[in-house]
PDB file of C-alpha atoms in Angstrom:
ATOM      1  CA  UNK A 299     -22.282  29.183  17.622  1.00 55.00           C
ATOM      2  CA  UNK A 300     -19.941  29.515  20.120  1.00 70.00           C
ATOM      3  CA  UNK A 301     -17.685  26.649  21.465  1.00 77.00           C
ATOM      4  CA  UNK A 302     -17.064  25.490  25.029  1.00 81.00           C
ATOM      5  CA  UNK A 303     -14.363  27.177  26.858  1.00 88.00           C
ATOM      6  CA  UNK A 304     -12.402  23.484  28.325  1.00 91.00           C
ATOM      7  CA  UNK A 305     -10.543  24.442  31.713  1.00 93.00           C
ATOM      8  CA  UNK A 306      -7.907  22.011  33.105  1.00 91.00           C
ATOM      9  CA  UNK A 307      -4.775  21.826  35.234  1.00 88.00           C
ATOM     10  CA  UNK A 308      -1.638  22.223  33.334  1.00 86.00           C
ATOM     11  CA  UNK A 309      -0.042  20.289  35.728  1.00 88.00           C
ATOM     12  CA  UNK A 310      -1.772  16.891  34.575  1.00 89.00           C
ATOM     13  CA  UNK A 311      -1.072  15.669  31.197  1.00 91.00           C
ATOM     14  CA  UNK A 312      -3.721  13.475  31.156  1.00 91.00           C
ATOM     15  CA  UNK A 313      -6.016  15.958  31.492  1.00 91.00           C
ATOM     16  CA  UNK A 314      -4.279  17.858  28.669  1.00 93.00           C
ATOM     17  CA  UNK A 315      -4.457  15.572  26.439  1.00 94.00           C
ATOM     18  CA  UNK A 316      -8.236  14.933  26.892  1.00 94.00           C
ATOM     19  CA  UNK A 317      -9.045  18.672  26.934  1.00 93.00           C
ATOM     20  CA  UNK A 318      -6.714  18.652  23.062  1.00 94.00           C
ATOM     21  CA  UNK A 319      -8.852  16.074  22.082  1.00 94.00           C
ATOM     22  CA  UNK A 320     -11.877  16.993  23.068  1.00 91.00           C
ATOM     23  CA  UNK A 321     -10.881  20.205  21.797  1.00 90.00           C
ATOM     24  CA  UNK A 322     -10.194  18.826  18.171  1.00 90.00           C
ATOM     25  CA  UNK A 323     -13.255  16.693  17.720  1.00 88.00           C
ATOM     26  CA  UNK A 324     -15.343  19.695  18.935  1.00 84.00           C
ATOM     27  CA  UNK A 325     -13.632  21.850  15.827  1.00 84.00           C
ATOM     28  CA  UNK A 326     -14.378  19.095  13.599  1.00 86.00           C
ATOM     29  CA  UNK A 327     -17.847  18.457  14.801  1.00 80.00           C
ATOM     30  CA  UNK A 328     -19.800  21.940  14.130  1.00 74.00           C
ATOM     31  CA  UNK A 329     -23.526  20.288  14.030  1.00 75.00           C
ATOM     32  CA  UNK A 330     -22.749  18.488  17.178  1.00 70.00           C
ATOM     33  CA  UNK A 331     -22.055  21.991  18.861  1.00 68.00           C
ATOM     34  CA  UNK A 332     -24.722  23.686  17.355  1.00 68.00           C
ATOM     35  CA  UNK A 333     -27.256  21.140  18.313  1.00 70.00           C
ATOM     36  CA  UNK A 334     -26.676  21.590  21.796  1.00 66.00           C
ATOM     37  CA  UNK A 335     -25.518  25.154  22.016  1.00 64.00           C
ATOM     38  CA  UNK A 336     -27.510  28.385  22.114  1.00 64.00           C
ATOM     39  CA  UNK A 337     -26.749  31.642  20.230  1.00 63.00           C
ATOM     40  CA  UNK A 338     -25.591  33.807  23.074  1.00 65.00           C
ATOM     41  CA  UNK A 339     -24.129  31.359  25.235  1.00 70.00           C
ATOM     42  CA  UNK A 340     -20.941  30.017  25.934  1.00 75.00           C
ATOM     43  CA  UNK A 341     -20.076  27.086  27.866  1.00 80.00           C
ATOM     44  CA  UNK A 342     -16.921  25.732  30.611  1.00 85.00           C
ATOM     45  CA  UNK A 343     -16.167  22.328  30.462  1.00 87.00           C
ATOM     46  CA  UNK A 344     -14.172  21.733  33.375  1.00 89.00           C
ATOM     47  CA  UNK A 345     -11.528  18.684  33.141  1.00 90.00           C
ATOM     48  CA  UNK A 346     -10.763  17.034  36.405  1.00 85.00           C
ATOM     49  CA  UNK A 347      -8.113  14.379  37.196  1.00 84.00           C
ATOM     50  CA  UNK A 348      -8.771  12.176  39.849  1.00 79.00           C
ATOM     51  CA  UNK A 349      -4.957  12.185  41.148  1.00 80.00           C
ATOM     52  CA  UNK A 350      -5.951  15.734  41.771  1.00 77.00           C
ATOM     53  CA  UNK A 351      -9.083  14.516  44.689  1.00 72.00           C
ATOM     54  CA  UNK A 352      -8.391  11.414  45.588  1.00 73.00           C
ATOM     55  CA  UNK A 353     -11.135  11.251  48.563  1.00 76.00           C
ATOM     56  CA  UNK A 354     -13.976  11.671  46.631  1.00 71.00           C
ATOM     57  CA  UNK A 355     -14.191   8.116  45.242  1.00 67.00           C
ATOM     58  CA  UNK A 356     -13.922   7.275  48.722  1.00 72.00           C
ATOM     59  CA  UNK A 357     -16.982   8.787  49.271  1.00 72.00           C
ATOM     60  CA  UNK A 358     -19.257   6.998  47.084  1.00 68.00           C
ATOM     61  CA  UNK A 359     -20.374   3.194  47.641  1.00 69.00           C
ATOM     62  CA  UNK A 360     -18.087   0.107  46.137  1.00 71.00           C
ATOM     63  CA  UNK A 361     -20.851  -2.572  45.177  1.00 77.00           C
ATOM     64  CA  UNK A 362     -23.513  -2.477  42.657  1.00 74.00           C
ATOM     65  CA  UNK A 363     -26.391  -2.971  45.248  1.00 76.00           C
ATOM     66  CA  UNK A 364     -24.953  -0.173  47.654  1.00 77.00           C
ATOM     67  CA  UNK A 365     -24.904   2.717  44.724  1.00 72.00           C
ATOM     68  CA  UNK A 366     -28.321   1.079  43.732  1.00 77.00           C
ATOM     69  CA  UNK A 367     -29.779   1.368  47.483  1.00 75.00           C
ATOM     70  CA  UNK A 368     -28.390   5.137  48.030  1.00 75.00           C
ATOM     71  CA  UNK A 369     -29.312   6.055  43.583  1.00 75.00           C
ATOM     72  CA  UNK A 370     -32.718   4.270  43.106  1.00 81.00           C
ATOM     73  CA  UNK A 371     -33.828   2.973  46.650  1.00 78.00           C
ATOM     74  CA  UNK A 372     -34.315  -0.658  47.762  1.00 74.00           C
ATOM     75  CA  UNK A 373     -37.389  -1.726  49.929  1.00 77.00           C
ATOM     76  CA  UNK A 374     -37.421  -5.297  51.082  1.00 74.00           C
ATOM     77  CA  UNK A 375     -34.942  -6.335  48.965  1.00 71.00           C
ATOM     78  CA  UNK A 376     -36.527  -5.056  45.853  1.00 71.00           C
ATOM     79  CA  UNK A 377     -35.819  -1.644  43.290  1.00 63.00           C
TER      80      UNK A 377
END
C-alpha cells in the first residue's frame, strides 16, 4: 500500500510541522492506510495555511443559523 504524497508550503512552519506529523503517525499507522487506500493508487494531501488565503473565511457565513440556512436550508424558520 502506498502512502499519501503530503504537499505544503515551505514557507509556513505550521504547515510543516502538521505535514511531519501527519507524516509520522501515517508511518506508524499501516492498517489505517491500508484500510482506506487502494493497491494502485496513490494519494496528495494538500496542507493549506490560512495566512496563505486570508479571503476565503471571509467568504463563508459567521453565525450558526447563517451556515445552517446556506448548508441544510431553513423554511419558515425551521431545518
Amino acid at each position: 500500500r502506498k502512502h499519501p504524497y503530503i504537499r505544503y508550503s515551505k514557507h509556513s512552519s505550521r504547515a510543516t510541522k502538521l505535514a511531519d506529523a501527519l507524516s509520522n503517525y501515517i508511518s506508524t499507522e499501516d492498517e489505517l492506510v491500508a484500510k482506506y487506500s487502494k493497491d494502485d493508487e496513490t494519494c496528495t494531501l494538500l496542507i493549506i495555511d490560512r495566512r496563505d488565503d486570508p479571503i476565503t473565511p471571509l467568504l463563508n457565513q459567521w453565525t450558526y443559523q447563517s451556515m445552517i440556512h446556506e448548508v441544510i436550508g431553513i423554511n419558515n424558520h425551521r431545518v
